[in-house]
Amino acid sequence: MRLHTLRLQAFGPFAGTHTVDFDALSADGLFLLHGDTGAGKSTIFAAICFALYGKPPGDRDLLLRSHHAPPGLLTEVTLEVTLAGRRLRIHRIPAQKRPKRSGQGETDQKPETRLSEWAVDANGQGHWEPSSKSHQEAAAEITDLLGMSRDQFCQVVLLPQNEFTKFLHADAHGRRELLGKLFRTGRFSFIERWLNDHSRTTEKNRDAARADVLRLVERIHQAAGDDLTTESTAPTPDDPHTLTDPARAWARDLIRASQADHDKALQAANTAKEKLGHQQSLEAAARELHQQQATYNRAQQQLDLLQVQAPHHDALVQRRDQARRAQQVAPQLHAADTAADDHTRAQNVERTAREHLQPAHADLDAGQLETAEQQARAQAAVLTALIPEEDTVRQLTADLKRTDAERQAFADQQRTAQDWLEEEPTRRRTLEARRETARKAEEEGRRHQAALDILKVRLEAAKRRDAHLAKITQAEQHLADAQTATGQAGQAYLTIRRRRTEGMAAELAANLTDGTPCPVCGSCTHPAPAAPQDGQPTRQDEQDAEALHEQAKATQDAAAAALHKLREQAATATGEAGDTPLADLQTQHKTLTAELTDALARAADQGTVQEELLALDSEHTAMTQQHSTATAGLSARNASYDTLTQQLTELTAKLAAARGTHPTVAAHADELTRTADRLKEAAEASHHLTTATQTLTHRTTHAAKDQGFDTLALAQQALLSDEELHTIEEEITQWREARAAHTTVLENPALQHAAAQPPADLDAATAARAAADDQHAEAAAAASAAHTRNQALTALAAELETAIQRLKPLEQAHSTARHLAELVTGNSTSARVRMQLEAYVLAARLEEVVTAANTRLHIMSEGRYTLSHSDHQAARGARSGLGLQITDSWTGRPRKTDTLSGGESFFASLSLALGLADVVTHEAGGNPLDTLFIDEGFGTLDEDTLHKVLDVLDSLRAHDRTVGVISHIPELRRRITHRLHVRKDPTGSTLAHLTETAE
């Protein structure tokens, strides 16, 4: 990778557009990037990384948009670079806010990527040919050409010394993190994780299979019980070896013992069954005799009981006959009951109606009640006609309240307007005085502004004057240095030319070959050609010296021209500014600016005062109008208030007489209406009671004596309902049928024969049968349990056999997986060191890095120090494989890297960084990295060591590499000719390409 040009626009601290010409900077193969802290040195590398990968270095979000840039200037980065022999131009625009093309406000600018490649057509004309506008396609193509990720690129192209010092002193874990990212050894870590996961999976499967075996063993224990004994020992979880073949033998012994127990229980069950059959036959005969005797005895008892109930049966027959005769007079009984109910209801209604009457009406008869009703309704009609007058009173009251409120409002408006008109002259005088003060301040501000404009011109000229005077001293020194360099270059050129002329014979002799004529003498034989002296200059050396001399003269002429121009500019600025010191002019400017600010602040009140005066005039007109309107309105409302008061007084007195003790006239009218309704209801109830009394008397004067009853009351007592009569009939029939049935039972010959025998002993027969039944059930249960246990043990033994067959291969698989997992993680007891697989691969890479680093370290330390990789066992069981130690040739003994001094740590870490860059480049496919950046760290070196380090960097140039050094060390500015100076400014940072040995 070789950088050509980098163009920044509104990027980071750079507000404008800046171009970095790396071809010019790399002319000597070494350039310096320096500037103040925070100026933007690291932004140059961030822009390169953003152009290549679309993201700045690191994981943090870097603010790409410059705060100093104008709104209309887009943030852009363009990089021209050669990758794998192809010259590309990469143009990127990040996402950002930009002004709208039409209208106000901002809009979103989408990110853009344009990739172009330099191509030559058939006519030999070169041009940029667009390659891609896709972010993904451009990123894929650039990554393929570079052969490394963004993290790798940032690590090997920018060599931050503080990080490699940490790497030098870090433990194995810290080195593993960095090397793992650079060499992408995550696949080996994946293998470790996979093997660990596989080991855990096989262990889980093995443990599950063991658990299945143990679970079956436990079930076999439960199924077998405590009474079965075997010669084999039962398997236990404490000894996994007993879970396979020993478990199989133990289960087979249990099955044999269970089968023998089952045969014995089955024989006992058959014997108990025969005994139970005999006892069941004896119990059946005793139960039949007992049943016949009990049937005969119950029939005799029931017949005796029926004979006792004979008088009750006769009474039921007599009651049934009376009820049948009472049914003949049922219609007359129903009519009398209906009349009695109507009379009772009429009495209740009449009594309830009189309870709601007033005491004066409680004793009136029906006619008197009707007369009182008519009088109450007449009075209610008179009061109803007066009800609308109450609404009139309420309306008059509301009008009177509203009129009084309007009177009060007009009075307040009249008083407010009067008070404002009395205060208005004083406010007007105050505002006119403020207006005059603001007018005088405005005139004063104009005078200050004119003086300030003149002072600004002088101040700018004074700044240019002092700047040019300061630059003149530097330019004079620059010219003197250039003159010295020109003299030295000329002397060197003359010396080389003289020495080449003196050794020209040897130079010609170098091109002689036998058989070819000599260009001087023409001879084809060359018996004694001249030999070159040590350090003999060549033609190329002479041409290079001449070119350096011409370049030095050009530099001297440019310095003289620049000095002349500075002197002219200083004279012009002095003519404009005078001899007044810049500090005095700045003091005057500050004082005058403060006075102008004060005057403008006071003058700003003029507009406010004018607006307040106009508002005062408008308010004066409004208040005058308000005072007149309020005075007229107050007079009209006073007259209306007096009229409404008189009307309300007269109507209130009239309604008070009509209300009486009631709250309203309507309430009095409603009360009279309710009284009339109650009188009407009482009169109607009195008429209805008279009618009901006459009907009851008529229906109770006739009695039905044809059926043999003296009174209706006796007939009513004898009368039964159809259900009651039916119940009596059923009871009579049941008594007669029961007596006939029991008589038939007692006449049965078999029952009479059984009654003549001794009583049957059913309890003894039942007890004997129950004992035989219990004995049989116990024997059958024992046989069934033995059969069930035998079947269960057989089935469980088959399951155990299957589980054991599944467990054996799982045991073997887990043993193999665990061994491999422990091997790749460094935990195997057979491993010499505790080194993981990824660490093993990284250790090989670290050996390559150390070999490459020692090439530079040998030069920088003058052969004293040599780095070496160590995979010795780490202390306290820590991981091994990524150890580093350094051997001091002065003592011949290795020591820890953290014992190096600051300078020694610097060049050791620089050697590691350069070695790592070489190895990563080779690992990435061998694409050369022609440009490297080296960050700070040179300040820890003494002068001799610094020269050795720079010699190593010079050796990188010999391999066609360009090295950019980022440092503040003044010595590097003297040693490195081409420099990129980053200057920071309140308006944004700028870039300057310097080619002199001093600023």
PDB file of C-alpha atoms in Angstrom, residues 282-288 290-291 759-768:
ATOM      1  CA  LEU A 282     -72.830 -74.055  55.077  1.00  0.00           C
ATOM      2  CA  GLU A 283     -73.543 -70.316  55.270  1.00  0.00           C
ATOM      3  CA  ALA A 284     -76.135 -70.504  52.413  1.00  0.00           C
ATOM      4  CA  ALA A 285     -78.183 -73.263  54.188  1.00  0.00           C
ATOM      5  CA  ALA A 286     -78.198 -71.354  57.493  1.00  0.00           C
ATOM      6  CA  ARG A 287     -79.156 -68.108  55.726  1.00  0.00           C
ATOM      7  CA  GLU A 288     -82.188 -69.767  53.962  1.00  0.00           C
ATOM      8  CA  HIS A 290     -83.098 -67.907  59.011  1.00  0.00           C
ATOM      9  CA  GLN A 291     -84.955 -66.090  56.237  1.00  0.00           C
ATOM     10  CA  PRO A 759     -83.728 -70.823  65.469  1.00  0.00           C
ATOM     11  CA  ALA A 760     -80.879 -70.797  62.830  1.00  0.00           C
ATOM     12  CA  ASP A 761     -77.342 -69.639  64.034  1.00  0.00           C
ATOM     13  CA  LEU A 762     -76.552 -67.277  61.090  1.00  0.00           C
ATOM     14  CA  ASP A 763     -73.834 -65.297  62.928  1.00  0.00           C
ATOM     15  CA  ALA A 764     -71.672 -68.401  63.520  1.00  0.00           C
ATOM     16  CA  ALA A 765     -71.990 -69.526  59.868  1.00  0.00           C
ATOM     17  CA  THR A 766     -71.193 -65.998  58.636  1.00  0.00           C
ATOM     18  CA  ALA A 767     -68.163 -65.695  60.931  1.00  0.00           C
ATOM     19  CA  ALA A 768     -66.762 -69.047  59.701  1.00  0.00           C
TER      20      ALA A 768
END
